[in-house]
Short mmCIF file of C-alpha atoms in Angstrom, two decimals:
data_model
loop_
_atom_site.label_atom_id
_atom_site.label_comp_id
_atom_site.label_asym_id
_atom_site.label_seq_id
_atom_site.Cartn_x
_atom_site.Cartn_y
_atom_site.Cartn_z
CA MET A 580 8.66 113.11 84.14
CA ASN A 581 10.82 115.34 86.25
CA SER A 582 11.83 118.61 84.72
CA PRO A 583 15.59 118.87 84.92
CA ALA A 584 17.06 121.37 87.32
CA ILE A 585 19.25 122.78 84.59
CA PRO A 586 17.43 123.10 81.29
CA TRP A 587 20.36 123.32 78.90
CA ALA A 588 21.55 119.95 80.06
CA SER A 589 18.41 118.42 78.72
CA PHE A 590 19.02 115.75 76.14
CA THR A 591 17.95 112.20 76.19
CA VAL A 592 20.52 109.51 76.05
CA SER A 593 19.73 105.89 76.24
CA PRO A 594 22.08 104.10 78.58
CA ARG A 595 24.38 102.09 76.40
CA GLU A 596 27.62 100.28 76.52
CA LYS A 597 30.49 102.50 77.50
CA SER A 598 32.81 103.06 74.60
CA SER A 599 36.09 101.30 75.02
CA ASP A 600 38.63 103.20 77.04
CA SER A 601 41.09 104.76 74.61
CA GLY A 602 43.63 105.08 77.40
CA CYS A 603 44.79 108.40 76.01
CA GLY A 604 44.35 110.11 79.33
CA THR A 605 41.61 112.50 78.31
CA LEU A 606 38.05 111.91 77.31
CA ASP A 607 37.91 112.24 73.55
CA CYS A 608 34.47 113.57 72.92
CA GLU A 609 34.82 113.64 69.16
CA ARG A 610 35.14 109.89 69.15
CA GLU A 611 32.07 109.43 71.29
CA PRO A 612 29.27 110.55 69.02
CA TRP A 613 26.49 110.39 71.56
CA VAL A 614 28.06 113.35 73.31
CA ASN A 615 26.99 115.54 70.43
CA TRP A 616 23.53 114.10 70.52
CA PRO A 617 21.26 116.43 68.54
CA GLY A 618 18.61 116.26 71.21
CA MET A 619 20.88 118.12 73.61
CA TYR A 620 18.49 121.02 73.78
CA LEU A 621 15.30 119.03 74.09
CA LYS A 622 13.50 120.07 77.24
CA ASN A 623 11.87 116.95 78.60
CA SER A 624 14.78 114.74 79.30
CA GLU A 625 15.96 112.81 82.28
CA LEU A 626 19.66 113.28 81.85
CA LEU A 627 20.15 114.59 85.32
CA THR A 628 17.96 112.13 87.08
CA GLY A 629 17.33 108.42 87.21
CA GLU A 630 19.23 106.11 84.96
CA ASN A 631 20.75 108.80 82.77
CA GLY A 632 22.00 110.80 85.71
CA ALA A 633 23.70 107.68 86.96
CA TYR A 634 25.23 107.16 83.53
CA LEU A 635 26.64 110.68 83.45
CA LYS A 636 27.97 110.23 86.97
CA GLU A 637 29.75 107.08 85.82
CA GLU A 638 31.40 109.14 83.05
CA VAL A 639 32.56 111.66 85.63
CA ARG A 640 33.95 108.91 87.81
CA ARG A 641 35.69 107.30 84.84
CA PHE A 642 37.33 110.59 83.84
CA TRP A 643 38.68 111.44 87.29
CA ASN A 644 39.78 107.89 87.95
CA ARG A 645 42.36 108.33 85.20
CA ALA A 646 44.07 111.18 87.02
CA SER A 647 43.02 113.37 89.93
CA CYS A 648 42.99 117.11 89.34
CA ASP A 649 46.45 118.75 89.03
CA THR A 650 48.35 115.45 89.19
CA GLU A 651 49.25 115.80 85.49
CA VAL A 652 51.60 118.65 86.31
CA ALA A 653 53.93 116.43 88.33
CA ASN A 654 57.00 114.95 86.68
CA SER A 655 58.21 112.85 89.62
CA PRO A 656 57.26 109.22 90.35
CA LYS A 657 53.67 108.85 91.43
CA PHE A 658 53.01 109.18 95.18
CA SER A 659 56.59 110.26 95.94
CA HIS A 660 57.27 113.23 98.21
CA GLU A 661 58.49 115.23 95.21
CA TYR A 662 55.32 114.35 93.25
CA PHE A 663 53.12 115.88 95.95
CA GLU A 664 55.44 118.87 96.33
CA GLU A 665 55.15 119.64 92.63
CA ILE A 666 51.37 119.42 92.72
CA GLU A 667 51.15 121.69 95.75
CA SER A 668 53.63 124.20 94.39
CA PHE A 669 51.72 124.40 91.11
CA ARG A 670 48.30 124.70 92.69
CA TYR A 671 49.16 127.50 95.08
CA VAL A 672 50.99 129.60 92.51
CA ASP A 673 48.27 129.08 89.93
CA GLN A 674 45.44 129.52 92.42
CA ALA A 675 47.07 131.41 95.28
CA PHE A 676 43.67 132.78 96.25
CA ILE A 677 42.65 129.37 97.62
CA HIS A 678 44.37 130.31 100.87
CA SER A 679 42.46 133.56 101.30
CA PHE A 680 39.24 131.79 100.33
CA ALA A 681 39.55 128.68 102.51
CA GLN A 682 41.46 130.31 105.40
CA PHE A 683 42.47 126.83 106.56
CA THR A 684 44.15 127.83 109.82
CA ARG A 685 41.00 129.50 111.13
CA TYR A 686 39.37 126.06 111.31
CA ARG A 687 41.70 124.55 113.85
CA GLY A 688 39.68 122.15 116.02
CA LYS A 689 36.58 122.69 113.85
CA LYS A 690 34.75 119.91 112.05
CA VAL A 691 35.32 120.28 108.32
CA LEU A 692 33.94 118.22 105.45
CA GLU A 693 35.61 118.43 102.06
CA VAL A 694 33.57 117.10 99.16
CA GLY A 695 35.69 116.01 96.22
CA PHE A 696 39.18 116.21 97.70
CA GLY A 697 40.84 114.97 94.48
CA ALA A 698 44.60 114.71 94.88
CA GLY A 699 44.14 116.04 98.42
CA THR A 700 46.14 119.27 98.07
CA ASP A 701 43.59 121.32 100.00
CA PHE A 702 42.68 118.44 102.26
CA VAL A 703 46.17 118.20 103.73
CA GLN A 704 45.92 121.91 104.59
CA TRP A 705 42.99 121.09 106.89
CA LEU A 706 45.08 118.40 108.56
CA ARG A 707 48.09 120.70 108.92
CA ALA A 708 45.81 123.35 110.37
CA GLY A 709 44.54 120.93 113.01
CA SER A 710 40.95 120.67 111.76
CA LEU A 711 38.84 117.60 112.41
CA ALA A 712 38.65 116.93 108.70
CA SER A 713 36.47 114.44 106.87
CA GLY A 714 36.43 113.97 103.13
CA VAL A 715 34.58 112.24 100.35
CA ASP A 716 35.43 111.76 96.70
CA LEU A 717 33.81 109.84 93.88
CA THR A 718 37.01 108.07 92.83
CA GLN A 719 39.39 105.44 94.15
CA GLU A 720 42.23 107.35 92.46
CA ALA A 721 41.64 110.35 94.73
CA LEU A 722 41.47 108.17 97.81
CA ASP A 723 44.80 106.54 96.85
CA ASN A 724 46.41 109.95 96.31
CA LEU A 725 45.19 111.24 99.66
CA LEU A 726 46.16 108.14 101.64
CA HIS A 727 49.68 108.21 100.21
CA ARG A 728 49.93 111.92 100.76
CA ILE A 729 49.00 111.70 104.43
CA LYS A 730 51.56 108.94 104.89
CA VAL A 731 54.35 110.70 102.95
CA TYR A 732 54.00 113.87 105.05
CA GLY A 733 53.31 112.04 108.33
CA LEU A 734 50.12 114.04 108.91
CA PRO A 735 47.54 113.34 111.61
CA SER A 736 44.74 110.98 110.62
CA PRO A 737 41.58 112.50 109.22
CA GLU A 738 38.27 111.81 110.93
CA LYS A 739 36.86 109.88 108.01
CA ILE A 740 37.70 109.66 104.32
CA GLN A 741 35.70 107.58 101.92
CA ILE A 742 34.32 107.19 98.45
CA ALA A 743 30.90 108.77 98.23
CA ASP A 744 28.59 110.70 95.93
CA ALA A 745 28.25 114.44 96.56
CA GLU A 746 24.52 114.17 95.83
CA HIS A 747 24.05 111.65 98.65
CA LEU A 748 26.45 112.43 101.47
CA PRO A 749 26.79 109.59 103.99
CA PHE A 750 26.60 111.93 106.99
CA GLU A 751 23.86 112.98 109.34
CA SER A 752 22.40 116.45 109.09
CA ASN A 753 23.98 119.25 111.12
CA SER A 754 27.30 117.54 111.69
CA PHE A 755 30.03 119.90 110.36
CA ASP A 756 31.14 123.46 111.06
CA LEU A 757 32.31 123.95 107.49
CA GLY A 758 31.41 122.26 104.21
CA TYR A 759 34.14 122.86 101.64
CA SER A 760 34.21 121.85 98.00
CA PHE A 761 36.59 123.45 95.52
CA GLY A 762 35.79 123.04 91.84
CA VAL A 763 33.76 119.88 92.22
CA LEU A 764 30.01 120.34 92.46
CA MET A 765 29.55 121.65 88.91
CA LEU A 766 30.82 118.27 87.74
CA ALA A 767 27.96 116.48 89.51
CA PRO A 768 24.92 115.78 87.31
CA ASP A 769 22.65 117.58 89.76
CA THR A 770 24.72 120.46 91.11
CA GLU A 771 21.91 122.08 93.03
CA LYS A 772 21.17 118.85 94.85
CA ALA A 773 24.87 118.47 95.72
CA ILE A 774 24.91 122.00 97.19
CA LYS A 775 21.74 121.24 99.16
CA GLU A 776 23.39 118.12 100.53
CA LEU A 777 26.42 120.13 101.64
CA VAL A 778 24.16 122.66 103.36
CA ARG A 779 22.24 119.83 105.01
CA VAL A 780 25.28 118.31 106.72
CA VAL A 781 26.50 121.69 108.02
CA VAL A 782 25.29 122.86 111.44
CA PRO A 783 22.97 125.88 111.66
CA ASN A 784 25.10 129.02 111.49
CA GLY A 785 27.89 126.85 110.02
CA GLU A 786 29.59 127.80 106.77
CA ILE A 787 29.86 126.47 103.26
CA LYS A 788 32.66 127.39 100.87
CA ILE A 789 32.36 126.14 97.34
CA MET A 790 33.95 126.98 94.03
CA LEU A 791 31.90 126.68 90.86
CA TYR A 792 32.98 127.56 87.32
CA ASN A 793 31.91 130.80 85.65
CA ARG A 794 30.36 130.28 82.22
CA HIS A 795 30.74 133.93 81.24
CA SER A 796 34.50 133.81 81.55
CA VAL A 797 37.41 134.30 79.21
CA TYR A 798 38.35 130.69 79.78
CA ALA A 799 34.97 129.31 78.70
CA PHE A 800 34.95 131.69 75.71
CA ASN A 801 38.34 130.38 74.68
CA VAL A 802 37.18 126.79 74.89
CA TRP A 803 34.29 127.81 72.66
CA VAL A 804 36.67 129.48 70.17
CA LYS A 805 38.77 126.34 70.06
CA HIS A 806 36.07 123.71 69.85
CA ALA A 807 33.13 125.53 68.27
CA LEU A 808 34.24 128.54 66.22
CA ALA A 809 37.49 127.05 64.93
CA ARG A 810 35.73 123.88 63.88
CA GLY A 811 33.06 125.73 61.98
CA LYS A 812 30.34 125.30 64.57
CA PRO A 813 29.79 128.87 65.78
CA TRP A 814 26.17 128.11 66.67
CA LYS A 815 27.30 125.94 69.57
CA SER A 816 26.95 127.61 72.96
CA LEU A 817 29.32 128.28 75.82
CA ARG A 818 27.26 125.70 77.71
CA TRP A 819 28.01 123.16 75.04
CA ALA A 820 31.73 123.97 75.12
CA LEU A 821 31.92 123.54 78.89
CA TRP A 822 29.74 120.44 78.89
CA ASN A 823 31.79 118.62 76.29
CA HIS A 824 35.26 120.09 76.38
CA VAL A 825 36.18 121.03 79.93
CA GLU A 826 37.32 118.13 82.06
CA SER A 827 34.77 115.36 82.59
CA LEU A 828 31.62 115.15 80.52
CA GLY A 829 28.77 117.31 81.75
CA THR A 830 30.77 120.15 83.31
CA LYS A 831 28.62 123.21 83.94
CA GLY A 832 29.35 126.85 84.52
CA TYR A 833 27.21 129.50 86.18
CA THR A 834 26.72 133.16 85.50
CA ARG A 835 26.41 135.52 88.43
CA THR A 836 22.68 135.78 87.75
CA GLU A 837 22.24 132.03 87.79
CA LEU A 838 24.17 131.81 91.04
CA ARG A 839 21.93 134.47 92.51
CA GLN A 840 18.83 132.47 91.53
CA MET A 841 20.16 129.13 92.65
CA LEU A 842 21.58 130.31 95.97
CA SER A 843 18.52 132.37 96.88
CA ARG A 844 16.49 129.15 96.79
CA LEU A 845 18.68 127.76 99.57
CA SER A 846 17.93 130.66 101.95
CA LEU A 847 21.60 131.08 102.86
CA ARG A 848 22.92 134.12 104.68
CA GLU A 849 25.99 136.27 104.04
CA VAL A 850 26.54 134.92 100.56
CA ARG A 851 29.86 136.32 99.32
CA ILE A 852 31.03 135.46 95.84
CA ARG A 853 34.52 136.34 94.73
CA THR A 854 35.28 135.55 91.11
CA GLU A 855 38.95 134.73 90.67
CA LEU A 856 41.30 134.21 87.78
CA PRO A 857 43.88 131.45 88.03
CA THR A 858 47.29 132.30 86.66
CA GLY A 859 47.29 129.53 84.09
CA GLU A 860 44.13 130.90 82.63
CA TYR A 861 45.80 134.21 82.04
CA MET A 862 49.02 132.75 80.69
CA CYS A 863 47.53 130.11 78.44
CA ALA A 864 44.29 131.93 77.86
CA SER A 865 44.28 131.69 74.12
CA ALA A 866 44.02 128.69 71.87
CA PHE A 867 45.46 131.03 69.25
CA PRO A 868 48.30 133.23 70.46
CA PRO A 869 47.13 136.29 68.49
CA LEU A 870 43.98 136.31 70.59
CA ASN A 871 45.98 136.65 73.78
CA TRP A 872 46.17 140.41 73.71
CA LEU A 873 42.39 140.58 73.34
CA TYR A 874 41.81 138.26 76.29
CA ARG A 875 44.28 140.09 78.47
CA LEU A 876 42.74 143.42 77.60
CA ALA A 877 39.29 142.09 78.48
CA ILE A 878 40.60 140.77 81.78
CA ARG A 879 42.16 144.16 82.55
CA LEU A 880 39.11 146.14 81.62
CA ALA A 881 36.91 143.86 83.69
CA GLY A 882 39.01 144.96 86.64
CA TYR A 883 38.94 143.61 90.12
CA SER A 884 36.33 144.80 92.54
CA PRO A 885 37.09 144.50 96.23
CA ALA A 886 35.13 142.68 98.88
CA TYR A 887 33.97 144.73 101.83
CA PRO A 888 35.27 143.91 105.28
CA ALA A 889 32.85 143.94 108.22
CA THR A 890 34.76 146.73 109.83
CA GLY A 891 37.57 148.97 108.63
CA TYR A 892 39.46 152.23 108.90
CA ASN A 893 36.83 154.15 107.05
CA GLN A 894 33.69 152.94 108.79
CA ALA A 895 31.38 155.31 106.88
CA LEU A 896 32.49 153.82 103.56
CA VAL A 897 32.18 150.28 104.87
CA GLU A 898 28.65 150.96 106.13
CA LYS A 899 27.71 152.52 102.83
CA TYR A 900 28.90 149.73 100.56
CA ARG A 901 28.79 146.54 102.58
CA PRO A 902 25.84 144.34 101.64
CA SER A 903 23.53 143.11 104.37
CA ALA A 904 23.48 139.48 105.52
CA GLU A 905 20.51 138.84 103.22
CA GLU A 906 22.21 140.26 100.13
CA ILE A 907 24.71 138.54 97.87
CA GLU A 908 28.04 140.29 97.44
CA PHE A 909 29.98 139.87 94.22
CA SER A 910 33.64 140.80 94.02
CA GLY A 911 36.75 139.91 92.07
CA ASN A 912 37.17 139.86 88.30
CA GLY A 913 33.88 139.23 86.53
CA LEU A 914 35.62 137.38 83.69
CA GLY A 915 37.48 134.92 85.93
CA PHE A 916 36.67 131.24 85.72
CA PHE A 917 36.36 130.51 89.44
CA HIS A 918 33.35 131.66 91.47
CA CYS A 919 34.51 131.28 95.08
CA ILE A 920 31.30 131.24 97.07
CA SER A 921 31.08 131.40 100.83
CA ALA A 922 27.85 131.47 102.81
CA ARG A 923 26.35 130.72 106.18
CA LYS A 924 23.51 128.33 106.92
CA PRO A 925 20.59 130.08 108.61
CA VAL A 926 20.04 129.33 112.28
CA MET O 1350 61.37 142.82 122.61
CA ALA O 1351 64.09 143.26 120.04
CA ASP O 1352 65.22 145.46 117.20
CA ALA O 1353 64.86 144.13 113.63
CA GLU O 1354 68.24 145.63 112.75
CA SER O 1355 70.08 143.48 115.32
CA LEU O 1356 68.21 140.24 115.83
CA PRO O 1357 69.08 138.35 119.05
CA PHE O 1358 69.55 135.02 117.25
CA VAL O 1359 72.57 133.12 116.02
CA SER O 1360 73.01 132.86 112.25
CA ASP O 1361 71.38 130.06 110.20
CA SER O 1362 68.77 129.20 112.83
CA PHE O 1363 65.38 129.41 111.07
CA ASP O 1364 63.73 127.75 108.06
CA LEU O 1365 61.61 130.82 107.33
CA GLY O 1366 61.97 134.49 108.20
CA TYR O 1367 58.67 136.36 107.87
CA SER O 1368 57.97 140.05 108.21
CA PHE O 1369 54.82 141.65 106.84
CA GLY O 1370 54.79 145.40 106.42
CA VAL O 1371 57.40 146.10 109.05
CA LEU O 1372 60.94 146.51 107.75
CA HIS O 1373 60.21 149.71 105.80
CA HIS O 1374 59.53 151.36 109.18
CA SER O 1375 63.03 150.56 110.38
CA PRO O 1376 65.55 153.39 109.94
CA ASP O 1377 67.93 151.06 108.10
CA THR O 1378 65.67 148.77 106.09
CA GLU O 1379 68.47 147.13 104.16
CA LYS O 1380 70.25 146.20 107.38
CA ALA O 1381 67.02 144.73 108.79
CA ILE O 1382 66.62 142.55 105.67
CA GLU O 1383 70.26 141.50 105.91
CA GLU O 1384 69.65 140.50 109.51
CA LEU O 1385 66.63 138.43 108.55
CA VAL O 1386 68.66 136.69 105.85
CA ARG O 1387 71.50 136.10 108.31
CA VAL O 1388 69.35 134.17 110.81
CA ILE O 1389 67.86 131.93 108.09
CA ALA O 1390 69.46 128.58 107.34
CA PRO O 1391 71.08 128.19 103.89
CA GLY O 1392 68.32 127.06 101.52
CA GLY O 1393 65.75 128.59 103.89
CA GLU O 1394 63.19 131.18 102.87
CA ILE O 1395 62.37 134.79 103.61
CA LYS O 1396 58.94 136.34 103.02
CA ILE O 1397 58.70 140.06 103.53
CA MET O 1398 56.28 142.77 102.55
CA LEU O 1399 57.56 146.26 101.81
CA TYR O 1400 55.55 149.25 100.63
CA ASN O 1401 55.53 150.33 96.99
CA ARG O 1402 56.30 154.02 96.55
CA HIS O 1403 54.99 154.09 92.97
CA SER O 1404 51.49 153.12 94.02
CA ILE O 1405 48.05 154.67 93.88
CA TYR O 1406 47.95 154.74 97.65
CA VAL O 1407 51.08 156.84 97.97
CA PHE O 1408 49.98 159.09 95.13
CA ASN O 1409 46.77 159.70 97.04
CA VAL O 1410 48.64 160.53 100.21
CA TRP O 1411 50.67 162.97 98.15
CA VAL O 1412 47.50 164.53 96.69
CA LYS O 1413 46.08 164.94 100.16
CA HIS O 1414 49.13 166.24 101.99
CA ALA O 1415 51.20 167.89 99.27
CA LEU O 1416 49.07 168.95 96.29
CA ALA O 1417 45.96 169.92 98.25
CA ARG O 1418 48.04 171.97 100.66
CA GLY O 1419 49.75 173.87 97.87
CA ARG O 1420 53.06 172.03 98.05
CA PRO O 1421 53.18 170.12 94.76
CA TRP O 1422 57.00 170.15 94.82
CA LYS O 1423 57.03 167.69 97.73
CA SER O 1424 57.88 164.14 96.67
CA LEU O 1425 56.18 160.78 97.07
CA ARG O 1426 59.07 159.94 99.43
CA TRP O 1427 58.19 162.92 101.56
CA ALA O 1428 54.50 161.94 101.66
CA LEU O 1429 55.31 158.42 102.81
CA TRP O 1430 57.96 159.53 105.26
CA ASN O 1431 55.72 162.05 107.01
CA HIS O 1432 52.15 160.94 106.45
CA VAL O 1433 51.94 157.14 106.40
CA GLU O 1434 51.96 155.55 109.82
CA SER O 1435 55.03 156.14 111.96
CA LEU O 1436 57.57 158.81 111.00
CA GLY O 1437 60.17 157.68 108.48
CA THR O 1438 58.12 155.13 106.55
CA LYS O 1439 59.73 154.25 103.23
CA GLY O 1440 58.48 152.74 99.99
CA TYR O 1441 60.40 151.00 97.22
CA THR O 1442 59.97 150.94 93.47
CA ARG O 1443 60.51 147.70 91.61
CA GLY O 1444 63.85 149.06 90.35
CA GLU O 1445 65.01 149.83 93.86
CA LEU O 1446 63.97 146.39 95.08
CA ARG O 1447 65.93 144.81 92.26
CA GLN O 1448 69.06 146.74 93.27
CA MET O 1449 68.68 146.15 96.99
CA LEU O 1450 67.86 142.45 96.76
CA SER O 1451 70.59 141.68 94.24
CA ARG O 1452 73.17 142.71 96.86
CA LEU O 1453 71.96 139.93 99.20
CA PRO O 1454 72.75 136.18 99.02
CA LEU O 1455 69.29 135.31 97.66
CA ARG O 1456 67.92 133.26 94.80
CA GLU O 1457 64.41 132.59 93.42
CA VAL O 1458 63.33 136.12 94.28
CA ARG O 1459 59.61 136.50 93.54
CA VAL O 1460 57.92 139.86 94.06
CA ARG O 1461 54.14 140.00 93.87
CA THR O 1462 52.64 143.45 94.21
CA GLU O 1463 49.15 143.41 95.74
CA VAL O 1464 46.32 145.92 96.17
CA PRO O 1465 44.48 145.62 99.50
CA ALA O 1466 40.71 146.06 99.30
CA GLY O 1467 40.78 149.02 101.65
CA GLU O 1468 43.17 150.83 99.38
CA TYR O 1469 40.82 150.41 96.48
CA LEU O 1470 37.73 151.29 98.49
CA CYS O 1471 38.98 154.37 100.21
CA ALA O 1472 41.62 155.17 97.64
CA SER O 1473 40.76 158.78 97.15
CA ALA O 1474 41.00 161.62 99.54
CA PHE O 1475 38.73 163.42 97.08
CA LYS O 1476 35.82 161.42 95.77
CA PRO O 1477 35.97 162.66 92.16
CA LEU O 1478 39.45 161.17 91.91
CA ASN O 1479 38.13 157.69 92.67
CA TRP O 1480 37.23 156.89 89.08
CA LEU O 1481 40.71 157.90 87.98
CA TYR O 1482 42.38 155.70 90.57
CA ARG O 1483 40.16 152.75 89.83
CA GLY O 1484 40.73 153.18 86.11
CA ALA O 1485 44.49 153.23 86.67
CA ILE O 1486 44.33 150.11 88.83
CA ARG O 1487 42.31 148.33 86.16
CA LEU O 1488 44.58 149.31 83.32
CA ALA O 1489 47.67 148.34 85.29
CA GLY O 1490 46.17 144.86 85.49
CA ALA O 1491 47.47 141.96 87.52
CA GLN O 1492 50.31 140.03 85.95
CA PRO O 1493 50.38 136.35 86.84
CA ALA O 1494 53.22 134.60 88.60
CA CYS O 1495 54.70 131.65 86.78
CA PRO O 1496 54.47 128.23 88.43
CA VAL O 1497 57.49 125.92 88.29
CA THR O 1498 55.47 123.28 86.54
CA GLY O 1499 52.02 123.25 84.97
CA TYR O 1500 49.73 121.95 82.28
CA ASN O 1501 51.33 123.92 79.48
CA ARG O 1502 55.08 123.44 80.03
CA GLU O 1503 56.03 125.21 76.81
CA LEU O 1504 54.34 128.40 77.96
CA ILE O 1505 55.93 128.15 81.39
CA GLU O 1506 59.38 127.79 79.82
CA LYS O 1507 58.63 130.88 77.79
CA HIS O 1508 57.27 132.97 80.67
CA LYS O 1509 59.41 131.98 83.59
CA PRO O 1510 62.05 134.49 84.63
CA PRO O 1511 65.61 133.76 83.45
CA GLN O 1512 67.97 132.10 85.90
CA GLY O 1513 68.94 134.57 88.60
CA GLU O 1514 66.37 137.18 87.56
CA ILE O 1515 63.70 138.55 89.87
CA GLU O 1516 60.11 137.71 88.93
CA PHE O 1517 57.64 140.56 89.31
CA SER O 1518 53.92 139.84 89.27
CA GLY O 1519 50.66 141.31 90.53
CA ASN O 1520 49.37 144.84 90.03
CA PRO O 1521 52.32 147.26 89.70
CA LEU O 1522 50.24 150.08 91.22
CA GLY O 1523 49.48 148.12 94.39
CA PHE O 1524 50.91 149.28 97.72
CA PHE O 1525 52.21 145.94 98.98
CA HIS O 1526 55.33 144.32 97.51
CA CYS O 1527 55.13 140.72 98.77
CA ILE O 1528 58.65 139.41 98.39
CA ALA O 1529 59.60 135.73 98.68
CA ALA O 1530 63.17 134.50 98.27
CA ARG O 1531 65.49 131.68 99.20
CA LYS O 1532 68.87 132.04 100.85
CA VAL O 1533 71.68 130.59 98.77
CA LEU O 1534 73.27 127.37 100.02
#
C-alpha cells in the first residue's frame, strides 16, 4: 500500500455512487456524509492514489464544471463581452498582484503552459502579450469559457488548449519556457505529483510560477471559525476546514515550512515565495463582523516583507539580504491566503 | 522630445494617458496633468503616479538632510524639493490630491498608495530607525481597493466609495500614489 504524499488527507473511502446533484451551485458537504468520514485521519489510506484518487478528482471536476473560478461575480449574460469584462475587472482589483507575479508581457514569443486556466482570465493575458500559450484544464466548462473569450476579444489562437489532468500532462518533457498555474494544483489529489509534472514539461533553466493556498492564513482560520467553531466542532483542524469547505472537495493549503520541504525535494533553484492577500479576503474576512477588527489587526501586525531585487541602489544591502539561488526566499504578508511561488528548473 | 506641460498632440486623441513618477518633477504639475487629460478621448483613462509627501521615505530624507544637519525647522516639502532626484520635486498628500483632481473633468478616481520594496529595505538613513519605520509601515496597513463586482455584493455596496468620491487604498505611508481615473464624456 502506498503511503499518501500528504498524511492528513488519509482516509479511506469506498468508491460509491455519486450523490445526486443538488444543482444549488455549490457542493453541500453537510449533505454528503462521507465527506466527514471518521477515518479521515487514518494513516494507511489510498485516497490520493488509485481508485480513490480518481474518485476525488471526479469530485473536483464536478465542482468546477458548475462554474469556473470568478465567473460567479458576473451579472451579464454568459459569454458576452460584458461578462468577461466583469470577471477581469473583479479579478485584477481583487488580486492585482497577479500582474507583478506573472509578468505576462515579459513572455512575448516564449512558450508558456498554463495548467488550470479556468475562465481564462490569465490565459488571455498570455495571448495579448504575444506568448506561444498552451493550456489545459480539467473541465469542459473552462474550455467553453476560454474558447468564447478568445472569440469575443478577437485574440490570436493559442498553440493548444485541451482538457487534461494536471497530474498527467499530455506534453513531452522540456517543452515550455514557463509553466504557470494560479490557484489550481492544491485542488489536485496529488499536488506534489502535479508540480513535478509541471517541472517536467519545462525546459532546463525554464521557470515555473504557481500559486498554492496558505493554510496558516486568516482566510483559512475564518473558514474554520465558520464551519468548525461556530458549529460546535472546535476539534476540527484547519486542514479539515480547507478540505471540506473551500471550493471543491479536497482543497489543501500549505504552510511555509511545508512548502520548503516539498519544494526542496524538487531541487529547484531561485525559489521565491511571495504570500499575498487578495482584497476580498480583507474585506469579507470575517464570518462574523465583530471579528473583522481582529483579523485586520492580525493582517496589519503580520506586515509585509519585501522581496529583494537582484541589483539595486543600495548594493551593500541587497548583497547582505538577498538569498542565494539555492535558498528559498519568503516575502509578502505571512497571513495571506495566496503563496505565489516562482522557481527555476535546474540546468 | 516634448514638454509634459504642452503636449504636441491634438485634444481627445488617446485611449490612455500614462505617466509613472514623472509629473511631480514638472514645474507646473497641475498643468501637466491637465494636458494629459486634454489629449485623452472622453471616456478614456489616465494612470499617473505622483509622490506622497506624507510618506516614510520623505520623512527619512528629512531626517537625513534636515534633522541630522541641525535644521529641524526645514519642511518635508523642502526635503523633497532639494534632496529627491532633480531639483524641484514635489509630493502630494491625499488631501491635496483630492483638491487638485476634483478641479479636473475626471470620474472614477482611484488612488492606491504603494510602498516599493527598496523603500522598505533601505528606508532608514540611520539603521536604528529602521524598526520604527517598519513598525509604522505595518501599523499603517494596506487598505484594499473595492472591486465593482464580487462574491459578496452586499459588502461591496457598503465599502465602495460614494458616487463622485475618490477611492483611496493601499498603505497611506507609501511613497507612490498610483492614480487611475476616467475622463468624463
